[in-house]
Amino acid sequence: MNLTINGRKRRLDVEPMKRLLDVLREDCGLTGTKEGCGEGECGACTVLVDGVAVDACLVPVAHVEGCRVVTIEGASAASRSGKALQNAFVEHGGAQCGICTPGMIMAALPLKAGASRDQIKTALAGNLCRCTGYMSIFRSVEAGLPPSRQALRRTSRRTSTKRQTAKRNRRANRR
Ligand code: FES
Ligand code: FES
């Protein structure tokens, strides 16, 4: 089997029907991808295949021959949100036991900058967490995604208004 895993081309001598999850964990040593239910219910095993979030426990490795697979170990290199999301989960209490966390982050990775709470909920709809109650997970994703262009424009307008006001005040104080 030939596939690209976390940007590295791999040639793997494995059974074509072996689950992608097992290939990643057992044959590639990438144990960041977790097994929860093993039957497509919990999302703990989420990885990206050609940019799309999939449950690795449901996919025979033959189905991803020639594809680009990204796991949590490659998240930071694959997307500028990768590291930020991981940090945000730590800072905002999005992870407790941590079993669901790699899957949550991989499911959130394809989201666009400034995604709304509803878009985040939809992206994470297939991912279950038995610990956090979800609100801290949603907050973590919101904090980890880059702001939308609109929000950036608003912030830069606010900063430039503040700078102008400070300049005016300095001038007035000098008089
Ligand atoms: S382990 Fe794959 S969906 Fe639960
Ligand atoms: S942090 Fe434990 S299952 Fe989500």
Coordinates of N, CA and C and ligand atoms in Angstrom, one line a residue:
M1 N 0.8 -1.2 0.0 CA 0.0 0.0 0.0 C 0.9 1.2 0.0
N2 N 0.6 2.2 -0.9 CA 1.3 3.5 -0.9 C 0.3 4.6 -0.4
L3 N 0.8 5.3 0.6 CA 0.0 6.5 0.9 C 0.9 7.5 1.6
T4 N 0.4 8.7 1.7 CA 1.2 9.8 2.3 C 0.6 10.1 3.7
I5 N 1.5 9.9 4.7 CA 1.0 10.1 6.1 C 1.8 11.3 6.7
N6 N 1.0 12.3 7.1 CA 1.7 13.5 7.7 C 2.8 14.0 6.8
G7 N 2.5 14.1 5.5 CA 3.4 14.7 4.5 C 4.5 13.7 4.1
R8 N 4.6 12.5 4.6 CA 5.7 11.6 4.3 C 5.1 10.4 3.5
K9 N 5.7 10.2 2.3 CA 5.3 9.0 1.5 C 5.6 7.7 2.2
R10 N 4.6 6.8 2.3 CA 4.9 5.5 3.0 C 4.5 4.4 2.1
R11 N 5.3 3.3 2.2 CA 5.0 2.1 1.5 C 4.8 1.1 2.6
L12 N 3.6 0.6 2.7 CA 3.3 -0.3 3.8 C 2.9 -1.7 3.4
D13 N 3.5 -2.7 4.0 CA 3.2 -4.1 3.7 C 2.2 -4.6 4.7
V14 N 0.9 -4.3 4.4 CA -0.2 -4.6 5.3 C -1.3 -5.2 4.5
E15 N -2.2 -5.9 5.3 CA -3.4 -6.5 4.7 C -4.3 -5.4 4.2
P16 N -4.8 -5.5 2.9 CA -5.6 -4.3 2.4 C -6.8 -4.0 3.2
M17 N -7.4 -5.1 3.9 CA -8.6 -4.8 4.6 C -8.3 -4.4 6.1
K18 N -7.1 -4.3 6.5 CA -6.8 -3.8 7.8 C -7.3 -2.4 8.0
R19 N -7.8 -2.1 9.2 CA -8.4 -0.8 9.4 C -7.3 0.2 9.4
L20 N -7.6 1.4 8.8 CA -6.6 2.5 8.8 C -6.2 2.8 10.2
L21 N -7.1 2.8 11.2 CA -6.8 3.0 12.6 C -5.7 2.1 13.1
D22 N -5.8 0.8 12.8 CA -4.8 -0.1 13.2 C -3.4 0.1 12.5
V23 N -3.5 0.4 11.2 CA -2.3 0.6 10.4 C -1.6 1.8 11.0
L24 N -2.3 2.9 11.3 CA -1.7 4.1 11.9 C -1.0 3.7 13.2
R25 N -1.8 3.1 14.1 CA -1.3 2.8 15.4 C -0.2 1.7 15.5
E26 N -0.5 0.6 14.8 CA 0.4 -0.6 14.9 C 1.6 -0.6 13.9
D27 N 1.3 -0.1 12.7 CA 2.4 -0.2 11.7 C 3.1 1.1 11.5
C28 N 2.5 2.2 11.9 CA 3.2 3.5 11.8 C 3.6 4.1 13.1
G29 N 3.2 3.5 14.2 CA 3.5 4.0 15.5 C 2.9 5.3 15.8
L30 N 1.8 5.7 15.1 CA 1.1 6.9 15.4 C 0.0 6.7 16.3
T31 N 0.3 6.7 17.6 CA -0.8 6.3 18.6 C -1.6 7.5 19.1
G32 N -1.4 8.6 18.5 CA -2.2 9.8 18.9 C -3.7 9.6 18.5
T33 N -3.9 8.8 17.4 CA -5.3 8.5 17.0 C -5.8 7.4 17.9
K34 N -6.9 7.7 18.5 CA -7.5 6.8 19.6 C -8.6 6.0 19.1
E35 N -8.8 4.8 19.7 CA -9.9 4.0 19.5 C -10.9 4.1 20.7
G36 N -12.1 4.6 20.4 CA -13.1 4.6 21.4 C -14.1 3.4 21.2
C37 N -15.0 3.6 20.3 CA -16.0 2.6 20.1 C -15.6 1.5 19.1
G38 N -14.8 1.9 18.1 CA -14.4 0.9 17.1 C -15.5 0.7 16.0
E39 N -16.6 1.4 16.1 CA -17.7 1.2 15.1 C -18.3 2.5 14.6
G40 N -17.5 3.6 14.5 CA -18.0 4.8 13.8 C -19.0 5.6 14.6
E41 N -19.0 5.4 15.9 CA -20.0 6.2 16.7 C -19.4 7.3 17.5
C42 N -18.1 7.3 17.8 CA -17.6 8.3 18.8 C -16.6 9.3 18.2
G43 N -16.0 9.1 17.1 CA -15.1 10.0 16.4 C -13.7 10.1 17.1
A44 N -13.4 9.3 18.0 CA -12.1 9.4 18.7 C -11.0 9.1 17.7
C45 N -11.3 8.4 16.6 CA -10.3 7.9 15.7 C -10.2 8.9 14.5
T46 N -10.8 10.1 14.6 CA -10.9 10.9 13.4 C -9.5 11.3 12.8
V47 N -9.3 11.2 11.6 CA -8.1 11.7 10.8 C -8.6 12.4 9.6
L48 N -7.7 13.1 8.9 CA -8.1 13.7 7.6 C -7.6 12.8 6.5
V49 N -8.5 12.6 5.5 CA -8.1 11.9 4.3 C -8.4 12.8 3.2
D50 N -7.3 13.3 2.5 CA -7.4 14.3 1.5 C -8.2 15.5 2.0
G51 N -8.0 15.9 3.2 CA -8.6 17.1 3.8 C -10.0 16.9 4.4
V52 N -10.5 15.7 4.3 CA -11.8 15.4 4.9 C -11.7 14.5 6.1
A53 N -12.5 14.9 7.2 CA -12.4 14.2 8.4 C -13.2 12.9 8.3
V54 N -12.5 11.7 8.6 CA -13.1 10.4 8.5 C -12.8 9.6 9.8
D55 N -13.7 8.6 10.1 CA -13.4 7.7 11.2 C -12.5 6.6 10.7
A56 N -11.2 6.6 11.2 CA -10.2 5.7 10.8 C -10.6 4.2 11.1
C57 N -11.5 4.1 12.1 CA -11.9 2.7 12.5 C -12.8 2.0 11.4
L58 N -13.4 2.9 10.5 CA -14.3 2.3 9.5 C -13.7 2.1 8.2
V59 N -12.4 2.6 8.0 CA -11.9 2.6 6.7 C -10.8 1.6 6.5
P60 N -11.0 0.6 5.6 CA -9.9 -0.3 5.3 C -8.8 0.4 4.6
V61 N -7.6 0.1 4.9 CA -6.4 0.9 4.4 C -6.4 0.9 2.8
A62 N -7.0 -0.2 2.2 CA -7.0 -0.2 0.7 C -7.8 1.0 0.2
H63 N -8.8 1.5 0.9 CA -9.6 2.6 0.4 C -8.9 3.9 0.4
V64 N -7.7 4.0 1.1 CA -7.0 5.3 1.1 C -5.7 5.2 0.4
E65 N -5.5 4.1 -0.4 CA -4.3 3.9 -1.2 C -4.1 5.2 -2.1
G66 N -2.9 5.8 -2.0 CA -2.6 7.0 -2.8 C -3.1 8.3 -2.2
C67 N -3.8 8.2 -1.0 CA -4.4 9.4 -0.4 C -3.4 10.1 0.5
R68 N -3.7 11.3 0.9 CA -3.0 12.0 1.9 C -3.7 11.9 3.2
V69 N -3.1 11.3 4.2 CA -3.7 11.1 5.5 C -2.9 12.0 6.5
V70 N -3.7 12.7 7.3 CA -3.1 13.6 8.4 C -3.7 13.1 9.7
T71 N -2.8 12.8 10.6 CA -3.2 12.4 12.0 C -2.9 13.6 13.0
I72 N -3.2 13.4 14.2 CA -3.0 14.5 15.2 C -1.5 14.8 15.2
E73 N -0.6 13.8 15.0 CA 0.8 14.1 15.1 C 1.2 15.1 13.9
G74 N 0.5 15.1 12.9 CA 0.8 16.0 11.7 C 0.0 17.2 11.7
A75 N -0.9 17.4 12.7 CA -1.9 18.5 12.6 C -1.2 19.9 12.5
S76 N -0.1 20.1 13.3 CA 0.5 21.4 13.3 C 1.2 21.7 12.0
A77 N 1.8 20.7 11.4 CA 2.4 21.0 10.1 C 1.4 21.1 9.0
A78 N 0.3 20.5 9.1 CA -0.7 20.5 8.1 C -1.5 21.8 8.0
S79 N -1.7 22.4 9.1 CA -2.5 23.6 9.2 C -2.1 24.6 10.2
R80 N -2.2 25.9 9.9 CA -1.7 26.9 10.9 C -2.6 26.8 12.2
S81 N -3.9 26.2 12.0 CA -4.7 26.1 13.2 C -4.3 24.9 14.1
G82 N -3.5 24.0 13.6 CA -3.2 22.8 14.3 C -2.6 23.0 15.7
K83 N -1.6 23.8 15.7 CA -0.9 24.1 17.0 C -1.8 24.9 17.9
A84 N -2.5 25.9 17.3 CA -3.3 26.9 18.0 C -4.5 26.1 18.7
L85 N -5.1 25.1 17.9 CA -6.2 24.4 18.5 C -5.7 23.5 19.7
Q86 N -4.5 22.9 19.5 CA -4.0 22.1 20.6 C -3.8 23.0 21.9
N87 N -3.2 24.1 21.7 CA -3.0 25.0 22.8 C -4.3 25.5 23.4
A88 N -5.3 25.8 22.6 CA -6.6 26.3 23.1 C -7.3 25.2 23.9
F89 N -7.2 23.9 23.5 CA -7.8 22.9 24.3 C -7.2 22.8 25.7
V90 N -5.9 23.1 25.8 CA -5.2 23.1 27.1 C -5.7 24.3 27.9
E91 N -5.7 25.5 27.3 CA -6.0 26.7 28.0 C -7.5 26.8 28.4
H92 N -8.4 26.2 27.6 CA -9.8 26.4 27.8 C -10.5 25.2 28.4
G93 N -9.7 24.3 28.9 CA -10.2 23.1 29.5 C -11.0 22.2 28.6
G94 N -10.6 22.1 27.3 CA -11.3 21.3 26.3 C -11.0 19.8 26.4
A95 N -10.0 19.5 27.2 CA -9.5 18.1 27.4 C -9.5 17.8 28.9
Q96 N -10.1 16.6 29.1 CA -10.0 16.1 30.5 C -9.2 14.7 30.4
C97 N -9.9 13.6 30.2 CA -9.2 12.4 30.1 C -8.4 12.3 28.8
G98 N -8.8 13.1 27.8 CA -8.0 13.2 26.5 C -8.3 12.2 25.5
I99 N -9.2 11.3 25.7 CA -9.4 10.2 24.7 C -10.0 10.8 23.5
C100 N -11.0 11.7 23.6 CA -11.7 12.3 22.5 C -10.9 13.4 21.8
T101 N -9.9 14.0 22.5 CA -9.3 15.2 22.1 C -8.6 15.2 20.7
P102 N -7.8 14.2 20.4 CA -7.2 14.2 19.0 C -8.3 14.2 18.0
G103 N -9.3 13.4 18.2 CA -10.4 13.4 17.2 C -11.2 14.7 17.1
M104 N -11.4 15.4 18.2 CA -12.0 16.7 18.2 C -11.2 17.7 17.4
I105 N -9.9 17.7 17.7 CA -9.0 18.6 17.0 C -9.0 18.3 15.5
M106 N -8.9 17.0 15.1 CA -8.9 16.7 13.7 C -10.2 17.1 13.0
A107 N -11.3 16.9 13.7 CA -12.6 17.2 13.1 C -12.7 18.8 13.0
A108 N -12.1 19.5 13.9 CA -12.1 21.0 13.8 C -11.2 21.6 12.8
L109 N -10.1 20.8 12.5 CA -9.1 21.4 11.6 C -9.5 21.9 10.2
P110 N -10.5 21.2 9.6 CA -10.9 21.8 8.3 C -11.8 23.0 8.4
L111 N -12.2 23.4 9.6 CA -13.1 24.6 9.7 C -12.4 25.9 9.2
K112 N -13.2 26.8 8.7 CA -12.6 28.0 8.2 C -12.4 29.0 9.3
A113 N -11.5 30.0 9.1 CA -11.3 31.0 10.1 C -12.6 31.7 10.5
G114 N -12.7 31.9 11.8 CA -13.9 32.6 12.3 C -15.2 31.8 12.2
A115 N -15.1 30.5 12.1 CA -16.3 29.7 12.0 C -17.3 30.0 13.2
S116 N -18.5 29.9 12.9 CA -19.5 30.3 13.9 C -19.7 29.1 14.9
R117 N -20.4 29.3 16.0 CA -20.6 28.2 17.0 C -21.4 27.1 16.3
D118 N -22.4 27.5 15.4 CA -23.2 26.4 14.7 C -22.3 25.6 13.8
Q119 N -21.4 26.3 13.1 CA -20.5 25.5 12.2 C -19.6 24.6 13.0
I120 N -19.2 25.1 14.1 CA -18.3 24.2 15.0 C -19.1 23.0 15.4
K121 N -20.3 23.3 15.9 CA -21.2 22.1 16.4 C -21.4 21.1 15.3
T122 N -21.6 21.6 14.1 CA -21.8 20.7 12.9 C -20.6 19.9 12.7
A123 N -19.4 20.5 12.7 CA -18.2 19.8 12.4 C -17.9 18.8 13.4
L124 N -18.3 19.0 14.7 CA -18.0 18.1 15.8 C -19.1 17.2 16.1
A125 N -20.2 17.2 15.3 CA -21.4 16.4 15.6 C -21.1 14.9 15.7
G126 N -20.1 14.4 15.0 CA -19.8 13.0 15.1 C -18.8 12.6 16.2
N127 N -18.5 13.6 17.0 CA -17.4 13.3 18.0 C -18.0 13.4 19.4
L128 N -17.9 12.3 20.2 CA -18.5 12.3 21.5 C -17.4 12.5 22.6
C129 N -17.8 13.2 23.7 CA -16.9 13.3 24.8 C -17.7 12.9 26.1
R130 N -17.1 12.1 26.9 CA -17.8 11.7 28.1 C -17.4 12.6 29.3
C131 N -16.5 13.5 29.1 CA -16.0 14.3 30.3 C -16.4 15.7 30.4
T132 N -16.3 16.5 29.3 CA -16.2 17.9 29.4 C -17.6 18.6 29.3
G133 N -18.6 17.9 28.8 CA -19.9 18.6 28.7 C -20.0 19.5 27.4
Y134 N -19.0 19.5 26.6 CA -18.9 20.1 25.3 C -18.7 21.6 25.2
M135 N -19.2 22.4 26.2 CA -19.1 23.8 26.1 C -17.6 24.3 26.1
S136 N -16.8 23.6 26.9 CA -15.4 24.0 26.9 C -14.7 23.5 25.6
I137 N -15.2 22.5 25.0 CA -14.7 22.1 23.7 C -15.0 23.1 22.6
F138 N -16.3 23.6 22.6 CA -16.6 24.6 21.6 C -15.8 25.9 21.8
R139 N -15.6 26.3 23.1 CA -14.9 27.5 23.4 C -13.4 27.3 22.9
S140 N -12.9 26.1 23.1 CA -11.5 25.8 22.7 C -11.3 25.9 21.2
V141 N -12.3 25.4 20.5 CA -12.2 25.5 19.0 C -12.4 26.9 18.6
E142 N -13.3 27.7 19.2 CA -13.4 29.1 18.8 C -12.1 29.8 19.1
A143 N -11.5 29.5 20.2 CA -10.2 30.2 20.5 C -9.1 29.8 19.6
G144 N -9.1 28.6 19.2 CA -8.0 28.0 18.4 C -8.0 28.4 16.9
L145 N -9.2 28.7 16.4 CA -9.3 29.0 15.0 C -8.9 30.5 14.8
P146 N -8.3 30.8 13.6 CA -7.9 32.2 13.4 C -9.2 33.0 13.3
P147 N -9.1 34.3 13.6 CA -10.3 35.1 13.5 C -10.7 35.3 12.0
S148 N -11.9 35.6 11.7 CA -12.3 35.9 10.3 C -11.7 37.2 9.8
R149 N -11.6 37.4 8.5 CA -11.1 38.6 8.0 C -11.8 39.8 8.5
Q150 N -13.2 39.6 8.6 CA -14.0 40.7 9.1 C -13.6 41.2 10.5
A151 N -13.4 40.1 11.4 CA -13.0 40.4 12.7 C -11.6 41.1 12.8
L152 N -10.7 40.6 11.9 CA -9.4 41.2 11.8 C -9.5 42.7 11.4
R153 N -10.4 43.0 10.4 CA -10.5 44.4 10.0 C -11.1 45.2 11.1
R154 N -12.1 44.6 11.9 CA -12.7 45.4 13.0 C -11.6 45.7 14.0
T155 N -10.7 44.7 14.3 CA -9.7 44.9 15.3 C -8.7 45.9 14.9
S156 N -8.3 45.9 13.6 CA -7.3 46.8 13.1 C -7.9 48.2 13.1
R157 N -9.3 48.4 12.8 CA -9.9 49.7 12.8 C -9.9 50.2 14.3
R158 N -10.2 49.3 15.2 CA -10.2 49.7 16.6 C -8.8 50.2 17.1
T159 N -7.8 49.4 16.7 CA -6.5 49.7 17.1 C -6.0 51.0 16.5
S160 N -6.4 51.3 15.3 CA -6.0 52.5 14.7 C -6.7 53.7 15.3
T161 N -8.0 53.5 15.7 CA -8.8 54.6 16.3 C -8.1 54.9 17.7
K162 N -7.7 53.8 18.4 CA -7.1 54.0 19.7 C -5.8 54.8 19.6
R163 N -5.0 54.4 18.5 CA -3.7 55.1 18.3 C -4.0 56.5 18.0
Q164 N -5.0 56.8 17.2 CA -5.2 58.2 16.8 C -5.6 59.0 18.1
T165 N -6.5 58.4 18.9 CA -7.0 59.1 20.2 C -5.8 59.3 21.1
A166 N -4.9 58.3 21.2 CA -3.7 58.5 22.1 C -2.8 59.6 21.6
K167 N -2.7 59.7 20.2 CA -1.9 60.8 19.6 C -2.5 62.1 19.9
R168 N -3.8 62.2 19.8 CA -4.5 63.5 20.0 C -4.3 63.9 21.5
N169 N -4.4 62.9 22.4 CA -4.3 63.2 23.8 C -2.9 63.7 24.2
R170 N -1.9 63.0 23.5 CA -0.5 63.5 23.8 C -0.3 64.9 23.3
R171 N -0.8 65.2 22.1 CA -0.7 66.6 21.6 C -1.3 67.6 22.5
A172 N -2.6 67.2 23.0 CA -3.3 68.2 23.9 C -2.6 68.4 25.2
N173 N -1.9 67.3 25.7 CA -1.2 67.4 27.0 C 0.0 68.3 26.8
R174 N 0.6 68.3 25.6 CA 1.8 69.1 25.4 C 1.5 70.6 25.4
R175 N 0.2 70.9 25.0 CA -0.1 72.4 24.8 C -0.2 73.0 26.2
Ligands
FES1 S1 -13.3 4.5 17.4 FE1 -13.8 5.2 15.4 S2 -15.7 6.2 15.7 FE2 -15.2 5.4 17.6
FES2 S1 -12.0 14.5 27.5 FE1 -12.5 12.5 28.1 S2 -13.8 11.8 26.5 FE2 -13.5 13.9 26.1

